[in-house]
């Protein structure tokens, strides 16, 4: 496991140059880069030399100085983001950094922080350099046939789904009879500035039956619990084919590939096994939230369905005496979403006229039982009425009927 995933309090040197992939962001609110020390990368692959073999960076990343670089409008980055919003930044970039306690960027050499601050300058990587970075970090060597992936998915009927309280992250357990955990959908935790949201009551995760981990996408807060409990890295991981950054994302892929088994799904449409369906999201490849996988868990026909916004996990509840009721929150059932806060309000009996869809990742939404919103390729919020958006994922038209719920993305 790379040292980036271990707590470190010592002061570290900020690199003067970094190569990075833009992995997350929202307008002028924040951006996040997955980065590596440029000098280290240049010593490994000469830019004037031949192109690297696909995926070969995984042989080098464990010894590389890697970083997460975040600029947030709420934390000294507002003026910078007003000039350079997320959509105006290149996918692959070369970043120049100057240490400055009042700088706009938070530079992390550990997923648990604390960061150092710096002033940064971002420019697009040259075509040759971008091609080298994309090839070196390519997941193609880990692509597996669909029939092999199907065999790795749980075959047992799913009786319960638990959304685990892991703080500001995503982790969901699929549970069969007798409490047997047969799979996890994401295994995340709070990271970077949100690392303190990890609940102190969490004492471990169940790996007794070697459950596979279905990784919906490669953001840190969807896999970091496997660094808190490293034994989870030894499981089978099923992930979508996405472009990875040369920093912590590649380091995590390396850890899984070395300790466990990484199975990458490169297909589209739906892949089904037992009661679990994987559905490939159809958003732009440069948006990891929109280009990963959605996970459907199928049970007996009931009227209550629930979609966890942003986590891309759609759950069919089977065990409620009254479908309109949700259990009181507890450490095992409190939903912990990716940049989302959920709160319950007084339940209302579902009516045929209400057919909400709660699948969206707009920056801020109100999610309630009277509205229908759809997730499109751009991730924009659709009008609050039944609509059929061209190019929308198939799961965007499925519905949930139950108590009024509000969701606000931070």
Tab-separated table of C-alpha atoms in Angstrom:
chain	number	residue	atom	x	y	z
A	1	UNK	CA	0.000	0.000	0.000
A	2	UNK	CA	1.340	3.405	-0.967
A	3	UNK	CA	2.322	5.785	1.834
A	4	UNK	CA	-0.221	8.282	0.447
A	5	UNK	CA	-2.925	6.151	2.047
A	6	UNK	CA	-1.315	6.229	5.502
A	7	UNK	CA	-1.686	9.108	7.994
A	8	UNK	CA	1.379	11.371	7.860
A	9	UNK	CA	1.890	14.542	9.863
A	10	UNK	CA	5.429	15.463	8.832
A	11	UNK	CA	6.000	18.548	6.698
A	12	UNK	CA	6.703	17.570	3.093
A	13	UNK	CA	8.242	19.310	0.114
A	14	UNK	CA	5.840	20.574	-2.523
A	15	UNK	CA	7.078	19.634	-6.005
A	16	UNK	CA	7.859	22.474	-8.381
A	17	UNK	CA	6.104	20.608	-11.202
A	18	UNK	CA	3.430	17.923	-11.358
A	19	UNK	CA	1.640	16.005	-14.077
A	20	UNK	CA	-2.025	15.539	-13.301
A	21	UNK	CA	-5.411	14.298	-14.421
A	22	UNK	CA	-8.448	16.414	-13.603
A	23	UNK	CA	-10.645	13.846	-11.828
A	24	UNK	CA	-13.441	15.884	-10.246
A	25	UNK	CA	-14.915	19.333	-10.037
A	26	UNK	CA	-18.030	21.462	-10.285
A	27	UNK	CA	-18.055	24.775	-12.127
A	28	UNK	CA	-16.438	27.470	-10.020
A	29	UNK	CA	-16.931	25.548	-6.761
A	30	UNK	CA	-13.981	23.160	-6.698
A	31	UNK	CA	-11.556	21.102	-8.787
A	32	UNK	CA	-9.470	18.066	-7.861
A	33	UNK	CA	-6.311	16.824	-9.597
A	34	UNK	CA	-4.705	13.379	-9.240
A	35	UNK	CA	-0.994	14.132	-9.590
A	36	UNK	CA	2.569	12.840	-9.613
A	37	UNK	CA	5.896	14.618	-9.268
A	38	UNK	CA	6.789	15.511	-12.861
A	39	UNK	CA	10.517	15.002	-12.374
A	40	UNK	CA	9.944	11.451	-11.128
A	41	UNK	CA	7.734	10.645	-14.116
A	42	UNK	CA	10.294	12.143	-16.509
A	43	UNK	CA	13.010	9.942	-15.050
A	44	UNK	CA	10.806	6.905	-15.632
A	45	UNK	CA	9.611	7.788	-19.137
A	46	UNK	CA	11.625	10.143	-21.310
A	47	UNK	CA	9.192	12.407	-23.153
A	48	UNK	CA	11.471	12.216	-26.183
A	49	UNK	CA	11.511	8.412	-26.002
A	50	UNK	CA	9.068	5.723	-27.119
A	51	UNK	CA	5.523	5.522	-25.815
A	52	UNK	CA	5.136	3.429	-22.643
A	53	UNK	CA	3.435	0.066	-22.575
A	54	UNK	CA	-0.224	0.245	-21.471
A	55	UNK	CA	-0.531	0.028	-17.716
A	56	UNK	CA	3.226	-0.016	-17.106
A	57	UNK	CA	3.070	2.873	-14.620
A	58	UNK	CA	1.731	0.417	-12.046
A	59	UNK	CA	5.267	-1.034	-11.866
A	60	UNK	CA	6.587	2.349	-10.719
A	61	UNK	CA	3.833	4.194	-8.870
A	62	UNK	CA	4.451	2.563	-5.486
A	63	UNK	CA	7.737	4.453	-5.167
A	64	UNK	CA	6.525	7.696	-6.742
A	65	UNK	CA	5.806	10.966	-4.922
A	66	UNK	CA	2.073	11.366	-5.573
A	67	UNK	CA	-0.416	14.020	-4.558
A	68	UNK	CA	-4.023	15.154	-4.541
A	69	UNK	CA	-4.336	18.836	-5.407
A	70	UNK	CA	-7.636	20.524	-4.569
A	71	UNK	CA	-8.815	24.069	-5.166
A	72	UNK	CA	-12.026	24.999	-3.391
A	73	UNK	CA	-13.964	28.235	-3.571
A	74	UNK	CA	-14.762	27.985	0.141
A	75	UNK	CA	-11.080	27.725	1.005
A	76	UNK	CA	-9.088	30.557	-0.623
A	77	UNK	CA	-9.681	29.327	-4.170
A	78	UNK	CA	-12.673	31.431	-5.179
A	79	UNK	CA	-10.798	34.027	-7.223
A	80	UNK	CA	-8.720	31.392	-9.026
A	81	UNK	CA	-11.783	29.289	-9.862
A	82	UNK	CA	-13.627	32.328	-11.162
A	83	UNK	CA	-10.876	32.621	-13.782
A	84	UNK	CA	-10.383	28.896	-14.359
A	85	UNK	CA	-13.604	26.963	-13.705
A	86	UNK	CA	-13.716	23.211	-14.031
A	87	UNK	CA	-14.999	23.136	-17.602
A	88	UNK	CA	-12.180	25.423	-18.790
A	89	UNK	CA	-9.373	23.192	-17.488
A	90	UNK	CA	-7.599	20.509	-19.567
A	91	UNK	CA	-8.029	16.808	-18.885
A	92	UNK	CA	-4.249	16.221	-18.638
A	93	UNK	CA	-2.133	19.080	-17.376
A	94	UNK	CA	1.276	20.198	-16.251
A	95	UNK	CA	1.047	22.126	-13.004
A	96	UNK	CA	3.662	24.494	-11.628
A	97	UNK	CA	3.535	24.994	-7.862
A	98	UNK	CA	5.027	27.592	-5.521
A	99	UNK	CA	4.655	27.053	-1.754
A	100	UNK	CA	2.544	29.827	-0.244
A	101	UNK	CA	0.574	29.641	3.002
A	102	UNK	CA	-2.093	31.818	1.388
A	103	UNK	CA	-2.116	29.976	-1.929
A	104	UNK	CA	-5.301	28.845	-3.635
A	105	UNK	CA	-4.384	25.139	-3.767
A	106	UNK	CA	-4.360	22.519	-1.008
A	107	UNK	CA	-1.643	19.962	-1.795
A	108	UNK	CA	-2.001	16.599	-0.062
A	109	UNK	CA	0.751	13.995	0.207
A	110	UNK	CA	-1.549	11.898	2.398
A	111	UNK	CA	-5.222	11.095	1.973
A	112	UNK	CA	-5.684	12.030	5.636
A	113	UNK	CA	-3.860	15.349	5.344
A	114	UNK	CA	-2.978	17.838	6.533
A	115	UNK	CA	-2.269	19.665	3.271
A	116	UNK	CA	0.209	22.354	2.444
A	117	UNK	CA	-0.878	25.391	0.475
A	118	UNK	CA	0.578	26.576	-2.800
A	119	UNK	CA	0.021	28.920	-5.700
A	120	UNK	CA	-0.385	27.008	-8.935
A	121	UNK	CA	-0.313	27.531	-12.663
A	122	UNK	CA	-2.064	24.986	-14.889
A	123	UNK	CA	-1.388	24.467	-18.580
A	124	UNK	CA	-2.373	21.648	-20.924
A	125	UNK	CA	0.050	18.780	-21.277
A	126	UNK	CA	1.532	18.449	-24.751
A	127	UNK	CA	-0.115	15.906	-27.032
A	128	UNK	CA	2.854	13.555	-26.636
A	129	UNK	CA	2.910	13.880	-22.849
A	130	UNK	CA	-0.865	13.406	-22.555
A	131	UNK	CA	-0.616	10.277	-24.689
A	132	UNK	CA	2.224	8.939	-22.539
A	133	UNK	CA	0.311	9.557	-19.307
A	134	UNK	CA	-2.860	7.944	-20.674
A	135	UNK	CA	-1.003	4.847	-21.872
A	136	UNK	CA	1.115	4.441	-18.749
A	137	UNK	CA	-1.961	4.537	-16.482
A	138	UNK	CA	-4.222	2.515	-18.813
A	139	UNK	CA	-6.410	-0.147	-17.189
A	140	UNK	CA	-6.647	-2.157	-20.431
A	141	UNK	CA	-4.349	-4.978	-19.186
A	142	UNK	CA	-6.914	-5.679	-16.447
A	143	UNK	CA	-9.938	-5.944	-18.750
A	144	UNK	CA	-11.629	-9.314	-18.310
A	145	UNK	CA	-14.230	-11.172	-20.416
A	146	UNK	CA	-17.822	-10.544	-19.398
A	147	UNK	CA	-18.472	-14.212	-18.615
A	148	UNK	CA	-15.580	-14.154	-16.140
A	149	UNK	CA	-16.970	-11.032	-14.468
A	150	UNK	CA	-20.419	-12.613	-14.267
A	151	UNK	CA	-18.953	-15.549	-12.364
A	152	UNK	CA	-17.429	-13.145	-9.839
A	153	UNK	CA	-20.772	-11.474	-9.060
A	154	UNK	CA	-22.881	-12.889	-6.215
A	155	UNK	CA	-25.301	-15.636	-7.220
A	156	UNK	CA	-27.212	-15.762	-3.925
A	157	UNK	CA	-30.544	-13.947	-3.543
A	158	UNK	CA	-29.995	-10.572	-1.862
A	159	UNK	CA	-32.178	-10.174	1.221
A	160	UNK	CA	-30.861	-6.919	2.638
A	161	UNK	CA	-28.864	-3.916	1.501
A	162	UNK	CA	-27.047	-1.810	4.054
A	163	UNK	CA	-25.746	1.668	3.280
A	164	UNK	CA	-22.789	1.810	5.671
A	165	UNK	CA	-22.010	4.955	7.607
A	166	UNK	CA	-18.450	5.670	6.471
A	167	UNK	CA	-18.632	9.437	6.668
A	168	UNK	CA	-18.407	11.478	3.495
A	169	UNK	CA	-18.131	8.498	1.161
A	170	UNK	CA	-19.925	5.500	-0.285
A	171	UNK	CA	-20.039	1.898	0.950
A	172	UNK	CA	-22.942	-0.520	0.594
A	173	UNK	CA	-23.196	-4.157	1.673
A	174	UNK	CA	-25.303	-6.736	-0.177
A	175	UNK	CA	-26.410	-9.337	2.343
A	176	UNK	CA	-27.879	-12.789	1.699
A	177	UNK	CA	-29.502	-15.241	4.100
A	178	UNK	CA	-28.136	-15.610	7.634
A	179	UNK	CA	-26.377	-12.249	7.429
A	180	UNK	CA	-23.813	-13.368	4.858
A	181	UNK	CA	-22.188	-10.387	3.111
A	182	UNK	CA	-21.893	-11.491	-0.510
A	183	UNK	CA	-20.653	-8.247	-2.082
A	184	UNK	CA	-19.875	-4.610	-1.452
A	185	UNK	CA	-20.866	-1.830	-3.800
A	186	UNK	CA	-18.072	0.671	-3.210
A	187	UNK	CA	-15.945	0.569	-0.087
A	188	UNK	CA	-15.245	4.199	0.578
A	189	UNK	CA	-14.587	6.598	3.427
A	190	UNK	CA	-14.104	10.280	4.071
A	191	UNK	CA	-10.926	11.620	2.483
A	192	UNK	CA	-8.798	14.764	2.331
A	193	UNK	CA	-10.705	17.611	4.037
A	194	UNK	CA	-13.515	15.172	4.914
A	195	UNK	CA	-11.314	12.536	6.567
A	196	UNK	CA	-12.727	13.516	9.971
A	197	UNK	CA	-16.195	12.323	8.957
A	198	UNK	CA	-15.143	8.667	9.394
A	199	UNK	CA	-17.305	7.495	12.354
A	200	UNK	CA	-15.381	6.446	15.477
A	201	UNK	CA	-17.972	3.709	16.037
A	202	UNK	CA	-16.781	1.824	12.945
A	203	UNK	CA	-14.892	-1.252	14.149
A	204	UNK	CA	-14.351	-3.146	10.921
A	205	UNK	CA	-15.937	-4.622	7.815
A	206	UNK	CA	-16.997	-8.195	7.182
A	207	UNK	CA	-14.736	-10.084	4.758
A	208	UNK	CA	-15.504	-13.568	6.108
A	209	UNK	CA	-16.958	-14.873	2.843
A	210	UNK	CA	-14.515	-13.108	0.491
A	211	UNK	CA	-17.119	-10.740	-0.929
A	212	UNK	CA	-16.243	-9.048	-4.217
A	213	UNK	CA	-16.192	-5.256	-4.304
A	214	UNK	CA	-18.056	-3.549	-7.147
A	215	UNK	CA	-16.412	-0.154	-7.617
A	216	UNK	CA	-18.815	2.263	-9.296
A	217	UNK	CA	-15.990	4.689	-10.146
A	218	UNK	CA	-12.464	5.563	-9.068
A	219	UNK	CA	-12.950	8.567	-6.783
A	220	UNK	CA	-11.031	8.254	-3.523
A	221	UNK	CA	-14.093	8.317	-1.268
A	222	UNK	CA	-15.454	5.238	-3.019
A	223	UNK	CA	-12.468	2.981	-2.188
A	224	UNK	CA	-10.591	4.415	0.801
A	225	UNK	CA	-12.084	2.082	3.433
A	226	UNK	CA	-9.968	-0.623	1.793
A	227	UNK	CA	-6.904	1.330	2.926
A	228	UNK	CA	-8.239	1.638	6.463
A	229	UNK	CA	-8.825	-2.128	6.407
A	230	UNK	CA	-6.104	-3.316	3.972
A	231	UNK	CA	-7.351	-6.916	3.947
A	232	UNK	CA	-10.121	-5.665	1.651
A	233	UNK	CA	-7.529	-5.016	-1.045
A	234	UNK	CA	-7.114	-8.781	-1.297
A	235	UNK	CA	-10.696	-9.280	-2.498
A	236	UNK	CA	-11.865	-9.419	-6.114
A	237	UNK	CA	-12.654	-5.910	-7.355
A	238	UNK	CA	-14.910	-5.268	-10.348
A	239	UNK	CA	-14.497	-1.805	-11.840
A	240	UNK	CA	-15.437	0.074	-14.979
A	241	UNK	CA	-12.801	0.998	-17.535
A	242	UNK	CA	-11.980	4.632	-16.809
A	243	UNK	CA	-8.978	6.899	-17.278
A	244	UNK	CA	-6.930	6.973	-14.077
A	245	UNK	CA	-4.678	9.695	-12.820
A	246	UNK	CA	-0.965	8.958	-12.233
A	247	UNK	CA	-1.270	9.598	-8.506
A	248	UNK	CA	-3.489	8.021	-5.833
A	249	UNK	CA	-5.863	6.444	-8.357
A	250	UNK	CA	-3.056	4.479	-10.011
A	251	UNK	CA	-1.615	3.628	-6.599
A	252	UNK	CA	-4.926	2.108	-5.538
A	253	UNK	CA	-5.209	0.094	-8.757
A	254	UNK	CA	-1.687	-1.161	-8.124
A	255	UNK	CA	-2.520	-2.196	-4.557
A	256	UNK	CA	-5.609	-4.125	-5.667
A	257	UNK	CA	-3.800	-5.751	-8.579
A	258	UNK	CA	-0.903	-6.804	-6.353
A	259	UNK	CA	-2.844	-8.009	-3.313
A	260	UNK	CA	-6.175	-9.062	-4.788
A	261	UNK	CA	-7.754	-9.418	-8.206
A	262	UNK	CA	-8.754	-6.450	-10.370
A	263	UNK	CA	-11.361	-7.187	-13.031
A	264	UNK	CA	-12.150	-4.294	-15.361
A	265	UNK	CA	-15.383	-4.229	-17.348
A	266	UNK	CA	-14.931	-2.458	-20.677
A	267	UNK	CA	-18.381	-3.170	-22.101
A	268	UNK	CA	-21.574	-1.144	-22.275
A	269	UNK	CA	-25.245	-1.739	-21.605
A	270	UNK	CA	-26.132	-4.198	-18.839
A	271	UNK	CA	-24.211	-7.125	-17.377
A	272	UNK	CA	-26.389	-9.430	-15.245
A	273	UNK	CA	-25.659	-12.241	-12.818
A	274	UNK	CA	-27.996	-13.609	-10.187
A	275	UNK	CA	-29.938	-10.701	-8.725
A	276	UNK	CA	-27.329	-8.045	-9.553
A	277	UNK	CA	-27.184	-5.960	-12.721
A	278	UNK	CA	-24.253	-3.754	-13.651
A	279	UNK	CA	-25.184	-0.940	-16.002
A	280	UNK	CA	-22.611	1.237	-17.716
A	281	UNK	CA	-23.242	4.963	-17.370
A	282	UNK	CA	-23.151	6.912	-20.622
A	283	UNK	CA	-21.800	10.285	-19.531
A	284	UNK	CA	-18.633	11.836	-20.968
A	285	UNK	CA	-15.452	9.862	-20.367
A	286	UNK	CA	-13.853	12.904	-18.747
A	287	UNK	CA	-16.475	12.850	-15.967
A	288	UNK	CA	-15.767	9.914	-13.674
A	289	UNK	CA	-19.045	10.334	-11.787
A	290	UNK	CA	-21.002	9.984	-15.019
A	291	UNK	CA	-18.968	7.315	-16.818
A	292	UNK	CA	-18.727	4.554	-14.222
A	293	UNK	CA	-21.244	1.844	-13.359
A	294	UNK	CA	-24.688	1.818	-11.811
A	295	UNK	CA	-25.636	-1.218	-9.756
A	296	UNK	CA	-29.162	-2.629	-9.674
A	297	UNK	CA	-30.173	-5.115	-7.016
A	298	UNK	CA	-33.330	-7.041	-7.959
A	299	UNK	CA	-35.776	-8.651	-5.566
A	300	UNK	CA	-39.402	-9.621	-5.417
A	301	UNK	CA	-41.750	-7.099	-7.109
A	302	UNK	CA	-42.592	-4.368	-4.605
A	303	UNK	CA	-43.530	-0.734	-4.871
A	304	UNK	CA	-40.621	0.715	-2.942
A	305	UNK	CA	-37.350	1.492	-4.670
A	306	UNK	CA	-34.628	3.798	-3.472
A	307	UNK	CA	-31.738	5.323	-5.375
A	308	UNK	CA	-28.745	6.670	-3.513
A	309	UNK	CA	-27.858	9.873	-5.409
A	310	UNK	CA	-24.303	10.019	-6.713
A	311	UNK	CA	-23.410	6.588	-5.338
A	312	UNK	CA	-25.208	5.114	-8.339
A	313	UNK	CA	-26.672	2.296	-6.246
A	314	UNK	CA	-30.326	1.470	-6.832
A	315	UNK	CA	-31.886	-0.636	-4.111
A	316	UNK	CA	-35.167	-2.553	-4.085
A	317	UNK	CA	-36.296	-2.910	-0.481
A	318	UNK	CA	-38.113	-6.132	0.355
A	319	UNK	CA	-38.209	-6.381	4.126
A	320	UNK	CA	-40.461	-3.511	5.252
A	321	UNK	CA	-43.880	-4.333	6.657
A	322	UNK	CA	-45.067	-0.988	5.308
A	323	UNK	CA	-43.243	-0.062	2.045
A	324	UNK	CA	-43.648	3.638	2.782
A	325	UNK	CA	-41.638	3.414	6.013
A	326	UNK	CA	-37.883	3.619	6.424
A	327	UNK	CA	-36.048	2.328	9.503
A	328	UNK	CA	-34.620	4.790	11.977
A	329	UNK	CA	-30.987	5.668	11.241
A	330	UNK	CA	-28.338	3.506	12.871
A	331	UNK	CA	-24.587	3.011	12.340
A	332	UNK	CA	-25.384	0.272	9.812
A	333	UNK	CA	-28.315	1.788	7.951
A	334	UNK	CA	-27.577	5.504	7.831
A	335	UNK	CA	-26.974	6.405	4.194
A	336	UNK	CA	-23.560	7.940	3.642
A	337	UNK	CA	-23.381	9.483	0.190
A	338	UNK	CA	-20.681	10.959	-2.003
A	339	UNK	CA	-20.965	14.687	-1.288
A	340	UNK	CA	-24.591	14.391	-0.228
A	341	UNK	CA	-26.552	14.877	2.960
A	342	UNK	CA	-29.833	13.019	3.450
A	343	UNK	CA	-32.567	13.736	5.945
A	344	UNK	CA	-35.962	12.132	6.363
A	345	UNK	CA	-39.213	13.993	6.748
A	346	UNK	CA	-42.627	12.715	7.749
A	347	UNK	CA	-43.593	9.770	5.549
A	348	UNK	CA	-46.502	10.063	3.170
A	349	UNK	CA	-48.428	7.163	1.741
A	350	UNK	CA	-47.411	6.601	-1.887
A	351	UNK	CA	-50.040	7.308	-4.519
A	352	UNK	CA	-50.222	6.226	-8.113
A	353	UNK	CA	-49.866	9.821	-9.236
A	354	UNK	CA	-46.442	10.073	-7.648
A	355	UNK	CA	-43.666	8.509	-9.685
A	356	UNK	CA	-40.391	10.174	-8.731
A	357	UNK	CA	-36.983	9.374	-10.102
A	358	UNK	CA	-34.130	10.369	-7.836
A	359	UNK	CA	-31.163	9.830	-10.109
A	360	UNK	CA	-29.149	12.967	-10.619
A	361	UNK	CA	-25.872	14.544	-9.665
A	362	UNK	CA	-26.678	18.171	-10.187
A	363	UNK	CA	-24.671	20.282	-7.777
A	364	UNK	CA	-27.672	21.109	-5.593
A	365	UNK	CA	-31.074	19.434	-5.772
A	366	UNK	CA	-34.209	19.037	-3.766
A	367	UNK	CA	-35.283	15.413	-3.969
A	368	UNK	CA	-38.858	14.720	-2.947
A	369	UNK	CA	-41.741	12.444	-3.777
A	370	UNK	CA	-43.537	14.904	-6.033
A	371	UNK	CA	-40.769	15.562	-8.513
A	372	UNK	CA	-39.092	13.622	-11.265
A	373	UNK	CA	-35.532	14.392	-12.241
A	374	UNK	CA	-33.274	12.634	-14.711
A	375	UNK	CA	-29.554	12.130	-15.025
A	376	UNK	CA	-28.327	13.047	-18.477
A	377	UNK	CA	-24.971	12.799	-20.161
A	378	UNK	CA	-24.173	16.310	-18.968
A	379	UNK	CA	-25.382	15.691	-15.428
A	380	UNK	CA	-27.713	18.698	-15.579
A	381	UNK	CA	-30.982	18.813	-13.703
A	382	UNK	CA	-34.014	18.076	-15.845
A	383	UNK	CA	-37.353	19.885	-15.438
A	384	UNK	CA	-39.519	18.589	-12.557
A	385	UNK	CA	-41.876	16.635	-14.810
A	386	UNK	CA	-41.839	13.248	-16.545
A	387	UNK	CA	-39.355	13.561	-19.383
A	388	UNK	CA	-37.467	11.297	-21.758
A	389	UNK	CA	-34.010	12.765	-22.299
A	390	UNK	CA	-32.053	11.720	-25.356
A	391	UNK	CA	-28.978	9.790	-24.314
A	392	UNK	CA	-30.082	9.380	-20.705
A	393	UNK	CA	-29.085	6.080	-19.083
A	394	UNK	CA	-31.850	3.519	-18.990
A	395	UNK	CA	-31.911	3.568	-15.195
A	396	UNK	CA	-32.840	7.252	-15.257
A	397	UNK	CA	-36.461	6.321	-15.979
A	398	UNK	CA	-36.961	3.849	-13.144
A	399	UNK	CA	-38.952	5.144	-10.220
A	400	UNK	CA	-39.107	5.179	-6.456
A	401	UNK	CA	-42.240	5.686	-4.365
A	402	UNK	CA	-42.027	6.251	-0.658
A	403	UNK	CA	-41.455	8.865	2.036
A	404	UNK	CA	-40.488	12.389	1.186
A	405	UNK	CA	-36.696	12.755	1.287
A	406	UNK	CA	-34.565	15.824	0.844
A	407	UNK	CA	-31.045	15.732	-0.568
A	408	UNK	CA	-28.602	18.595	-0.796
A	409	UNK	CA	-25.231	18.219	-2.502
A	410	UNK	CA	-22.374	20.013	-0.798
